[in-house]
Structure formats: C-alpha cells, structure tokens
C-alpha cells in the first residue's frame, strides 16, 4: 500500500451498520429495509457511507421496479442511458441480461459509467435479479488511491491533461462498433445506435464535487489524451490503466438476488466479470444524473 494514503475514516453511524469489505474501497450496509421510505437522517447516513467507501452494498433488498425507482429518485434526477433502451413499463430502469447463450457481457471492461457523455452519470445503482450459481461478480477500483499513490511529478503532469472519451470503441481502434458489440446479445436493446453523439473531452484528473479529493478519471471509453496523437498518449494511458487495476486498489462483490450496489462514478471504476458461460444473469440498473463540467 502506498505510504501516506489515508484509507478511510471510521465514523459512528447511528442507524446503519457499515462493514468494510476490502482495504481499498467498498462497504456492506446492513440494518435497513430499502422498500420503506427513507427518512432524511437515514438517507444522510447512507450518503455518508457512499462518500467514504466509493461503493456500498446492501443484501436482500427485493424491491419491485417501482420501489427501486422511488429509492433511486431520493438520490437525484434519473440519468437516462443515451443509447440503451430501458424497461417498457419503467424506461428509467435498464435491464442487463446475459442469457445462457450470449457471449457479450455489458460492462466487462474497466470503466466509469458514460464517460463519453458531456454530463456523465454521478452514480449507478445495480440490483441483482437472477444470478449465476458461481461467477458474474463485479470488481471496483478506487481512483482516489490510484491518483494519490502516484509521484508528485506525475500528479502535477496529469493534473493539466484532458482526454477524449468515446462510446464507440471502434473509433479508438477497437474491432467492433456499438451496434456490432450488442448484435449477439439477446437480452440487450439499443435505442438508435446510429444517431447518438457519444464523444466527450473530460479532465484526466477529476475533483470530486462532494469530497474535494482528486482521482484519476479514465476507463475503457478513454481514447487518447486531448491535444496528443493516439501514439503519443498510449504509453501514458497504458501505464495508468495498469496502475488503476492494481489489486491493492480494488474490491470484488459476489451477487445474490436482492443484492444492491451503488457506486460513485466520480471516483471509482468497475468491471463486470464475464465468467459464467452457460448461465443467465439479470440485473436492474438505474443511473443518477451527474454534475455539470468542468469537474
Ligand atoms: C455496468 O457496468 O454497469 C454493469 C456491471 C455489472 O453488470 O456487474
């Protein structure tokens, strides 16, 4: 673990119990039923745990889609996905399904949600509905730690940089565009893959609006540094990508039906592990609107 890095603050909670699941980030919260309306005091404690741990987890929250949406609205306006189609009856909820025969798994690369959007999602809520008997875990990485553990010289250099982020990896030299990636995935529905502008330039180091801490802001959407050629920026981005994924910066969550994760896209990356071929996984996902740039 890098020296001089503060891992987390222990704070007394009055209503909820918060159990850290790894040294880097992530905490499981118990003692709460999210199907019931949240008081302001309870919401404040949950939000505090969210800021302290970057990703929080709840177990056995078998919410109906309507209850899930009501809970999510407590966190802010709903961010509709720019190119994925939500449930017919509740379009704010995106259903992520990987069937027994699908090979593509949504989110199976290290990323922060919708970095390609001018105003990326602040946080994402993912509720487990059907979970394979083994596999299908999600990993998370703490971007504050990734930034704070770099040398002062490297931090000062990165502080000044921006990067282009794209929702279409083919533009950045990937092998498949968005429509091609989703074509074999039976459960997933695109809105109109041809007509959506999904390129945005954002700072490579992002200052968190609530905590004021700086973190690296990159992921699989990141194509190249702004003002650099892809060849010039790739060595820097490759180094940073590998650095962000160091096991010391991560945690891993094992899902069950009714498990809920809420992660902070402003300071964490995540990765959906695609290791459950032949099994079905079904999740409900809601994203909350983010802040205006610059951040
Ligand atoms: C996502 O990237 O939003 C999906 C994560 C997951 O399915 O575990």
mmCIF file of C-alpha atoms and ligand atoms in Angstrom:
data_model
loop_
_atom_site.group_PDB
_atom_site.id
_atom_site.type_symbol
_atom_site.label_atom_id
_atom_site.label_comp_id
_atom_site.label_asym_id
_atom_site.label_seq_id
_atom_site.Cartn_x
_atom_site.Cartn_y
_atom_site.Cartn_z
ATOM 1 C CA UNK A 1 0.000 0.000 0.000
ATOM 2 C CA UNK A 2 1.448 3.413 -0.891
ATOM 3 C CA UNK A 3 2.703 5.413 2.045
ATOM 4 C CA UNK A 4 0.866 8.485 3.244
ATOM 5 C CA UNK A 5 -2.502 7.371 1.856
ATOM 6 C CA UNK A 6 -5.431 7.599 4.216
ATOM 7 C CA UNK A 7 -7.629 4.594 3.619
ATOM 8 C CA UNK A 8 -10.900 5.657 5.148
ATOM 9 C CA UNK A 9 -12.368 7.446 8.118
ATOM 10 C CA UNK A 10 -14.232 5.467 10.706
ATOM 11 C CA UNK A 11 -17.356 7.377 11.641
ATOM 12 C CA UNK A 12 -20.006 6.373 14.077
ATOM 13 C CA UNK A 13 -23.296 5.606 12.375
ATOM 14 C CA UNK A 14 -26.471 5.792 14.396
ATOM 15 C CA UNK A 15 -28.868 3.689 12.361
ATOM 16 C CA UNK A 16 -26.964 1.609 9.843
ATOM 17 C CA UNK A 17 -24.098 -0.855 10.288
ATOM 18 C CA UNK A 18 -21.234 -0.358 7.804
ATOM 19 C CA UNK A 19 -18.772 -3.190 7.254
ATOM 20 C CA UNK A 20 -15.784 -2.543 5.007
ATOM 21 C CA UNK A 21 -15.170 -5.386 2.510
ATOM 22 C CA UNK A 22 -11.621 -4.538 1.397
ATOM 23 C CA UNK A 23 -8.787 -2.217 2.354
ATOM 24 C CA UNK A 24 -9.222 -0.092 -0.768
ATOM 25 C CA UNK A 25 -12.958 0.570 -1.068
ATOM 26 C CA UNK A 26 -16.420 -0.920 -0.677
ATOM 27 C CA UNK A 27 -18.641 -1.465 2.347
ATOM 28 C CA UNK A 28 -21.664 -3.585 3.064
ATOM 29 C CA UNK A 29 -24.518 -1.821 4.827
ATOM 30 C CA UNK A 30 -26.984 -3.720 6.975
ATOM 31 C CA UNK A 31 -29.853 -2.959 9.288
ATOM 32 C CA UNK A 32 -32.091 -1.329 6.713
ATOM 33 C CA UNK A 33 -35.102 -2.160 4.532
ATOM 34 C CA UNK A 34 -34.980 -0.078 1.354
ATOM 35 C CA UNK A 35 -38.540 -0.925 0.358
ATOM 36 C CA UNK A 36 -39.634 1.528 3.071
ATOM 37 C CA UNK A 37 -39.427 5.318 2.551
ATOM 38 C CA UNK A 38 -36.114 6.757 3.782
ATOM 39 C CA UNK A 39 -36.079 9.468 6.420
ATOM 40 C CA UNK A 40 -33.706 12.381 5.787
ATOM 41 C CA UNK A 41 -31.456 11.182 8.634
ATOM 42 C CA UNK A 42 -31.213 7.681 7.197
ATOM 43 C CA UNK A 43 -30.523 8.952 3.699
ATOM 44 C CA UNK A 44 -27.780 11.221 5.098
ATOM 45 C CA UNK A 45 -26.087 8.239 6.781
ATOM 46 C CA UNK A 46 -26.260 6.146 3.613
ATOM 47 C CA UNK A 47 -24.867 9.016 1.553
ATOM 48 C CA UNK A 48 -22.043 9.471 4.050
ATOM 49 C CA UNK A 49 -21.173 5.761 3.742
ATOM 50 C CA UNK A 50 -21.277 6.129 -0.045
ATOM 51 C CA UNK A 51 -18.787 9.027 0.057
ATOM 52 C CA UNK A 52 -16.475 7.254 2.487
ATOM 53 C CA UNK A 53 -16.416 3.933 0.669
ATOM 54 C CA UNK A 54 -16.970 4.827 -3.052
ATOM 55 C CA UNK A 55 -19.239 1.783 -3.422
ATOM 56 C CA UNK A 56 -21.816 0.461 -0.971
ATOM 57 C CA UNK A 57 -23.672 -2.831 -0.959
ATOM 58 C CA UNK A 58 -26.950 -3.979 0.542
ATOM 59 C CA UNK A 59 -28.290 -7.546 0.796
ATOM 60 C CA UNK A 60 -31.821 -8.925 0.471
ATOM 61 C CA UNK A 61 -33.454 -5.820 -0.966
ATOM 62 C CA UNK A 62 -36.166 -7.484 -3.059
ATOM 63 C CA UNK A 63 -37.632 -4.228 -4.324
ATOM 64 C CA UNK A 64 -40.269 -4.085 -7.033
ATOM 65 C CA UNK A 65 -39.182 -1.974 -10.042
ATOM 66 C CA UNK A 66 -41.449 0.819 -8.717
ATOM 67 C CA UNK A 67 -39.837 0.678 -5.260
ATOM 68 C CA UNK A 68 -36.386 0.645 -6.840
ATOM 69 C CA UNK A 69 -37.207 3.752 -8.870
ATOM 70 C CA UNK A 70 -38.657 5.522 -5.811
ATOM 71 C CA UNK A 71 -35.466 4.747 -3.851
ATOM 72 C CA UNK A 72 -33.288 5.984 -6.728
ATOM 73 C CA UNK A 73 -35.191 9.266 -7.040
ATOM 74 C CA UNK A 74 -34.090 10.079 -3.493
ATOM 75 C CA UNK A 75 -30.544 10.413 -4.915
ATOM 76 C CA UNK A 76 -31.335 12.951 -7.624
ATOM 77 C CA UNK A 77 -32.645 13.120 -11.176
ATOM 78 C CA UNK A 78 -32.525 9.927 -13.212
ATOM 79 C CA UNK A 79 -29.898 9.846 -15.950
ATOM 80 C CA UNK A 80 -31.367 8.054 -18.955
ATOM 81 C CA UNK A 81 -28.864 5.967 -20.875
ATOM 82 C CA UNK A 82 -28.083 7.656 -24.199
ATOM 83 C CA UNK A 83 -28.237 4.527 -26.324
ATOM 84 C CA UNK A 84 -29.637 1.637 -24.263
ATOM 85 C CA UNK A 85 -33.401 1.090 -24.028
ATOM 86 C CA UNK A 86 -34.992 0.720 -20.586
ATOM 87 C CA UNK A 87 -37.917 -1.441 -19.478
ATOM 88 C CA UNK A 88 -41.108 -0.795 -21.462
ATOM 89 C CA UNK A 89 -43.101 -0.045 -18.303
ATOM 90 C CA UNK A 90 -40.309 1.890 -16.471
ATOM 91 C CA UNK A 91 -37.813 3.307 -19.004
ATOM 92 C CA UNK A 92 -35.610 4.653 -16.177
ATOM 93 C CA UNK A 93 -34.629 1.053 -15.387
ATOM 94 C CA UNK A 94 -32.185 -0.631 -17.706
ATOM 95 C CA UNK A 95 -32.373 -4.405 -17.685
ATOM 96 C CA UNK A 96 -28.972 -6.015 -18.176
ATOM 97 C CA UNK A 97 -29.431 -9.606 -19.275
ATOM 98 C CA UNK A 98 -26.834 -12.112 -20.305
ATOM 99 C CA UNK A 99 -28.602 -15.280 -21.397
ATOM 100 C CA UNK A 100 -27.278 -18.843 -21.312
ATOM 101 C CA UNK A 101 -26.179 -18.494 -24.957
ATOM 102 C CA UNK A 102 -24.916 -14.890 -25.008
ATOM 103 C CA UNK A 103 -21.183 -14.305 -25.063
ATOM 104 C CA UNK A 104 -21.187 -10.497 -24.692
ATOM 105 C CA UNK A 105 -21.481 -9.142 -21.141
ATOM 106 C CA UNK A 106 -22.345 -5.461 -20.662
ATOM 107 C CA UNK A 107 -19.664 -3.675 -18.655
ATOM 108 C CA UNK A 108 -16.913 -6.286 -18.900
ATOM 109 C CA UNK A 109 -14.055 -3.804 -19.121
ATOM 110 C CA UNK A 110 -12.727 -1.373 -16.514
ATOM 111 C CA UNK A 111 -14.762 1.805 -16.866
ATOM 112 C CA UNK A 112 -16.692 4.606 -15.213
ATOM 113 C CA UNK A 113 -20.254 4.868 -16.490
ATOM 114 C CA UNK A 114 -20.935 7.024 -19.516
ATOM 115 C CA UNK A 115 -17.688 8.960 -19.565
ATOM 116 C CA UNK A 116 -18.447 9.561 -23.219
ATOM 117 C CA UNK A 117 -21.383 11.793 -22.234
ATOM 118 C CA UNK A 118 -20.923 15.544 -21.704
ATOM 119 C CA UNK A 119 -22.501 15.107 -18.257
ATOM 120 C CA UNK A 120 -21.655 11.558 -17.123
ATOM 121 C CA UNK A 121 -23.749 9.716 -14.555
ATOM 122 C CA UNK A 122 -22.928 10.562 -10.947
ATOM 123 C CA UNK A 123 -23.690 7.150 -9.512
ATOM 124 C CA UNK A 124 -25.066 3.824 -10.630
ATOM 125 C CA UNK A 125 -27.405 1.502 -8.755
ATOM 126 C CA UNK A 126 -27.401 -2.157 -9.727
ATOM 127 C CA UNK A 127 -29.908 -4.613 -8.283
ATOM 128 C CA UNK A 128 -29.398 -8.363 -8.699
ATOM 129 C CA UNK A 129 -32.442 -10.247 -10.006
ATOM 130 C CA UNK A 130 -31.087 -13.558 -11.373
ATOM 131 C CA UNK A 131 -27.548 -14.548 -10.506
ATOM 132 C CA UNK A 132 -25.454 -17.472 -11.813
ATOM 133 C CA UNK A 133 -24.528 -20.175 -9.263
ATOM 134 C CA UNK A 134 -20.897 -19.034 -9.465
ATOM 135 C CA UNK A 135 -19.249 -16.115 -11.261
ATOM 136 C CA UNK A 136 -20.695 -12.838 -12.509
ATOM 137 C CA UNK A 137 -19.055 -10.849 -9.696
ATOM 138 C CA UNK A 138 -18.314 -7.150 -10.162
ATOM 139 C CA UNK A 139 -14.961 -5.568 -9.326
ATOM 140 C CA UNK A 140 -14.410 -1.962 -8.291
ATOM 141 C CA UNK A 141 -11.254 0.178 -8.135
ATOM 142 C CA UNK A 142 -10.602 3.292 -6.067
ATOM 143 C CA UNK A 143 -9.465 6.156 -8.308
ATOM 144 C CA UNK A 144 -8.519 8.415 -5.374
ATOM 145 C CA UNK A 145 -5.958 5.845 -4.253
ATOM 146 C CA UNK A 146 -4.754 5.342 -7.814
ATOM 147 C CA UNK A 147 -4.106 9.097 -8.110
ATOM 148 C CA UNK A 148 -2.728 9.679 -4.608
ATOM 149 C CA UNK A 149 -0.198 6.866 -4.927
ATOM 150 C CA UNK A 150 1.467 8.442 -7.991
ATOM 151 C CA UNK A 151 4.605 10.552 -7.602
ATOM 152 C CA UNK A 152 4.204 14.333 -7.140
ATOM 153 C CA UNK A 153 5.805 14.848 -10.556
ATOM 154 C CA UNK A 154 3.383 12.514 -12.292
ATOM 155 C CA UNK A 155 0.383 14.005 -10.465
ATOM 156 C CA UNK A 156 1.392 17.542 -11.454
ATOM 157 C CA UNK A 157 1.717 16.467 -15.099
ATOM 158 C CA UNK A 158 -1.614 14.635 -15.168
ATOM 159 C CA UNK A 159 -3.429 17.480 -13.399
ATOM 160 C CA UNK A 160 -3.138 19.559 -16.561
ATOM 161 C CA UNK A 161 -4.346 16.903 -19.041
ATOM 162 C CA UNK A 162 -7.698 16.093 -20.594
ATOM 163 C CA UNK A 163 -8.771 13.016 -22.539
ATOM 164 C CA UNK A 164 -11.247 12.164 -25.263
ATOM 165 C CA UNK A 165 -13.814 9.553 -24.226
ATOM 166 C CA UNK A 166 -15.966 7.748 -26.755
ATOM 167 C CA UNK A 167 -18.925 5.374 -26.520
ATOM 168 C CA UNK A 168 -17.889 3.759 -29.760
ATOM 169 C CA UNK A 169 -14.658 1.859 -29.255
ATOM 170 C CA UNK A 170 -14.185 1.321 -32.984
ATOM 171 C CA UNK A 171 -13.351 4.994 -33.293
ATOM 172 C CA UNK A 172 -10.389 4.453 -31.000
ATOM 173 C CA UNK A 173 -9.059 1.463 -32.918
ATOM 174 C CA UNK A 174 -11.316 -1.216 -31.340
ATOM 175 C CA UNK A 175 -12.565 -4.019 -33.546
ATOM 176 C CA UNK A 176 -16.341 -3.575 -33.151
ATOM 177 C CA UNK A 177 -18.631 -0.567 -33.077
ATOM 178 C CA UNK A 178 -21.509 -0.253 -30.634
ATOM 179 C CA UNK A 179 -24.147 -1.970 -32.775
ATOM 180 C CA UNK A 180 -21.787 -4.854 -33.608
ATOM 181 C CA UNK A 181 -20.929 -5.404 -29.945
ATOM 182 C CA UNK A 182 -24.584 -5.748 -28.989
ATOM 183 C CA UNK A 183 -25.782 -7.681 -32.041
ATOM 184 C CA UNK A 184 -25.391 -11.136 -30.468
ATOM 185 C CA UNK A 185 -26.691 -10.137 -27.040
ATOM 186 C CA UNK A 186 -30.311 -11.265 -26.958
ATOM 187 C CA UNK A 187 -31.306 -9.525 -23.743
ATOM 188 C CA UNK A 188 -29.945 -6.072 -24.560
ATOM 189 C CA UNK A 189 -31.858 -3.431 -26.503
ATOM 190 C CA UNK A 190 -30.328 -0.405 -28.195
ATOM 191 C CA UNK A 191 -32.319 2.785 -28.826
ATOM 192 C CA UNK A 192 -30.933 4.019 -32.136
ATOM 193 C CA UNK A 193 -27.303 3.059 -32.355
ATOM 194 C CA UNK A 194 -26.589 5.108 -35.438
ATOM 195 C CA UNK A 195 -27.618 8.536 -34.297
ATOM 196 C CA UNK A 196 -26.140 9.263 -30.930
ATOM 197 C CA UNK A 197 -23.274 11.617 -30.325
ATOM 198 C CA UNK A 198 -21.108 9.934 -27.717
ATOM 199 C CA UNK A 199 -17.739 11.691 -27.604
ATOM 200 C CA UNK A 200 -16.655 13.966 -24.758
ATOM 201 C CA UNK A 201 -13.433 15.509 -23.533
ATOM 202 C CA UNK A 202 -13.011 15.415 -19.731
ATOM 203 C CA UNK A 203 -10.130 16.132 -17.330
ATOM 204 C CA UNK A 204 -7.864 13.138 -16.696
ATOM 205 C CA UNK A 205 -7.854 14.072 -13.016
ATOM 206 C CA UNK A 206 -11.259 14.835 -11.583
ATOM 207 C CA UNK A 207 -12.021 16.767 -8.406
ATOM 208 C CA UNK A 208 -14.927 15.203 -6.558
ATOM 209 C CA UNK A 209 -17.766 17.668 -6.027
ATOM 210 C CA UNK A 210 -18.622 16.370 -2.529
ATOM 211 C CA UNK A 211 -15.268 15.381 -1.029
ATOM 212 C CA UNK A 212 -12.917 17.764 -2.864
ATOM 213 C CA UNK A 213 -10.495 14.835 -3.360
ATOM 214 C CA UNK A 214 -8.796 14.300 -6.689
ATOM 215 C CA UNK A 215 -8.949 10.996 -8.540
ATOM 216 C CA UNK A 216 -7.896 9.599 -11.892
ATOM 217 C CA UNK A 217 -10.733 9.777 -14.383
ATOM 218 C CA UNK A 218 -10.259 7.285 -17.177
ATOM 219 C CA UNK A 219 -11.628 3.953 -18.321
ATOM 220 C CA UNK A 220 -12.294 1.837 -21.369
ATOM 221 C CA UNK A 221 -14.082 4.763 -23.044
ATOM 222 C CA UNK A 222 -10.883 6.822 -22.903
ATOM 223 C CA UNK A 223 -9.377 7.009 -26.368
ATOM 224 C CA UNK A 224 -6.443 9.394 -26.227
ATOM 225 C CA UNK A 225 -5.168 12.482 -24.458
ATOM 226 C CA UNK A 226 -6.637 15.696 -25.775
ATOM 227 C CA UNK A 227 -4.137 17.517 -27.992
ATOM 228 C CA UNK A 228 -1.932 14.392 -28.320
ATOM 229 C CA UNK A 229 -1.857 11.816 -31.105
ATOM 230 C CA UNK A 230 -3.020 8.314 -30.113
ATOM 231 C CA UNK A 231 0.601 7.121 -30.472
ATOM 232 C CA UNK A 232 1.866 9.825 -28.137
ATOM 233 C CA UNK A 233 -0.778 9.283 -25.482
ATOM 234 C CA UNK A 234 -0.952 5.473 -25.498
ATOM 235 C CA UNK A 235 2.164 4.828 -23.346
ATOM 236 C CA UNK A 236 0.806 7.181 -20.661
ATOM 237 C CA UNK A 237 -2.713 5.731 -20.810
ATOM 238 C CA UNK A 238 -1.429 2.137 -20.805
ATOM 239 C CA UNK A 239 0.622 2.860 -17.719
ATOM 240 C CA UNK A 240 -2.364 4.483 -15.985
ATOM 241 C CA UNK A 241 -4.801 1.713 -16.946
ATOM 242 C CA UNK A 242 -2.499 -0.947 -15.481
ATOM 243 C CA UNK A 243 -1.845 1.207 -12.415
ATOM 244 C CA UNK A 244 -5.574 1.733 -11.701
ATOM 245 C CA UNK A 245 -6.185 -2.027 -11.670
ATOM 246 C CA UNK A 246 -3.595 -2.875 -9.040
ATOM 247 C CA UNK A 247 -5.230 -5.376 -6.685
ATOM 248 C CA UNK A 248 -4.458 -3.073 -3.743
ATOM 249 C CA UNK A 249 -6.925 -0.532 -5.166
ATOM 250 C CA UNK A 250 -9.813 -2.976 -5.733
ATOM 251 C CA UNK A 251 -12.633 -4.917 -4.152
ATOM 252 C CA UNK A 252 -14.859 -7.644 -5.553
ATOM 253 C CA UNK A 253 -18.559 -8.199 -4.897
ATOM 254 C CA UNK A 254 -20.385 -11.528 -5.017
ATOM 255 C CA UNK A 255 -24.007 -11.045 -6.035
ATOM 256 C CA UNK A 256 -27.198 -12.758 -4.880
ATOM 257 C CA UNK A 257 -30.786 -11.986 -5.898
ATOM 258 C CA UNK A 258 -31.773 -8.845 -3.987
ATOM 259 C CA UNK A 259 -28.192 -7.548 -3.644
ATOM 260 C CA UNK A 260 -27.889 -3.859 -4.430
ATOM 261 C CA UNK A 261 -24.664 -1.999 -5.246
ATOM 262 C CA UNK A 262 -24.375 1.786 -5.520
ATOM 263 C CA UNK A 263 -21.105 3.096 -6.877
ATOM 264 C CA UNK A 264 -19.707 6.568 -7.338
ATOM 265 C CA UNK A 265 -18.633 7.017 -10.957
ATOM 266 C CA UNK A 266 -16.720 10.162 -9.995
ATOM 267 C CA UNK A 267 -14.078 8.253 -8.030
ATOM 268 C CA UNK A 268 -14.375 4.546 -8.876
ATOM 269 C CA UNK A 269 -14.084 2.299 -11.896
ATOM 270 C CA UNK A 270 -15.822 -1.064 -12.152
ATOM 271 C CA UNK A 271 -15.617 -4.274 -14.172
ATOM 272 C CA UNK A 272 -18.346 -6.906 -14.708
ATOM 273 C CA UNK A 273 -16.585 -10.284 -14.753
ATOM 274 C CA UNK A 274 -17.734 -12.383 -17.698
ATOM 275 C CA UNK A 275 -17.031 -15.867 -16.307
ATOM 276 C CA UNK A 276 -20.412 -17.623 -16.231
ATOM 277 C CA UNK A 277 -20.869 -19.042 -19.737
ATOM 278 C CA UNK A 278 -23.997 -21.183 -19.976
ATOM 279 C CA UNK A 279 -25.792 -19.363 -17.133
ATOM 280 C CA UNK A 280 -28.205 -16.464 -17.059
ATOM 281 C CA UNK A 281 -27.618 -13.204 -15.185
ATOM 282 C CA UNK A 282 -30.259 -10.474 -14.971
ATOM 283 C CA UNK A 283 -29.796 -7.122 -13.261
ATOM 284 C CA UNK A 284 -31.766 -3.875 -12.961
ATOM 285 C CA UNK A 285 -29.775 -0.689 -13.240
ATOM 286 C CA UNK A 286 -30.556 2.971 -12.616
ATOM 287 C CA UNK A 287 -28.106 5.834 -13.050
ATOM 288 C CA UNK A 288 -28.327 9.229 -11.351
ATOM 289 C CA UNK A 289 -27.557 12.490 -13.141
ATOM 290 C CA UNK A 290 -24.096 13.956 -12.685
ATOM 291 C CA UNK A 291 -22.813 17.479 -12.269
ATOM 292 C CA UNK A 292 -22.049 19.970 -14.989
ATOM 293 C CA UNK A 293 -18.490 20.021 -16.278
ATOM 294 C CA UNK A 294 -15.820 21.198 -15.618
ATOM 295 C CA UNK A 295 -15.018 18.910 -12.721
HETATM 296 C C1 LIG B 1 -22.155 -1.989 -15.523
HETATM 297 O O1 LIG B 1 -21.054 -1.797 -15.989
HETATM 298 O O2 LIG B 1 -22.917 -1.065 -15.299
HETATM 299 C C2 LIG B 1 -22.606 -3.386 -15.212
HETATM 300 C C3 LIG B 1 -21.879 -4.003 -14.087
HETATM 301 C C4 LIG B 1 -22.320 -5.415 -13.845
HETATM 302 O O3 LIG B 1 -23.202 -5.914 -14.541
HETATM 303 O O4 LIG B 1 -21.793 -6.044 -12.932
#
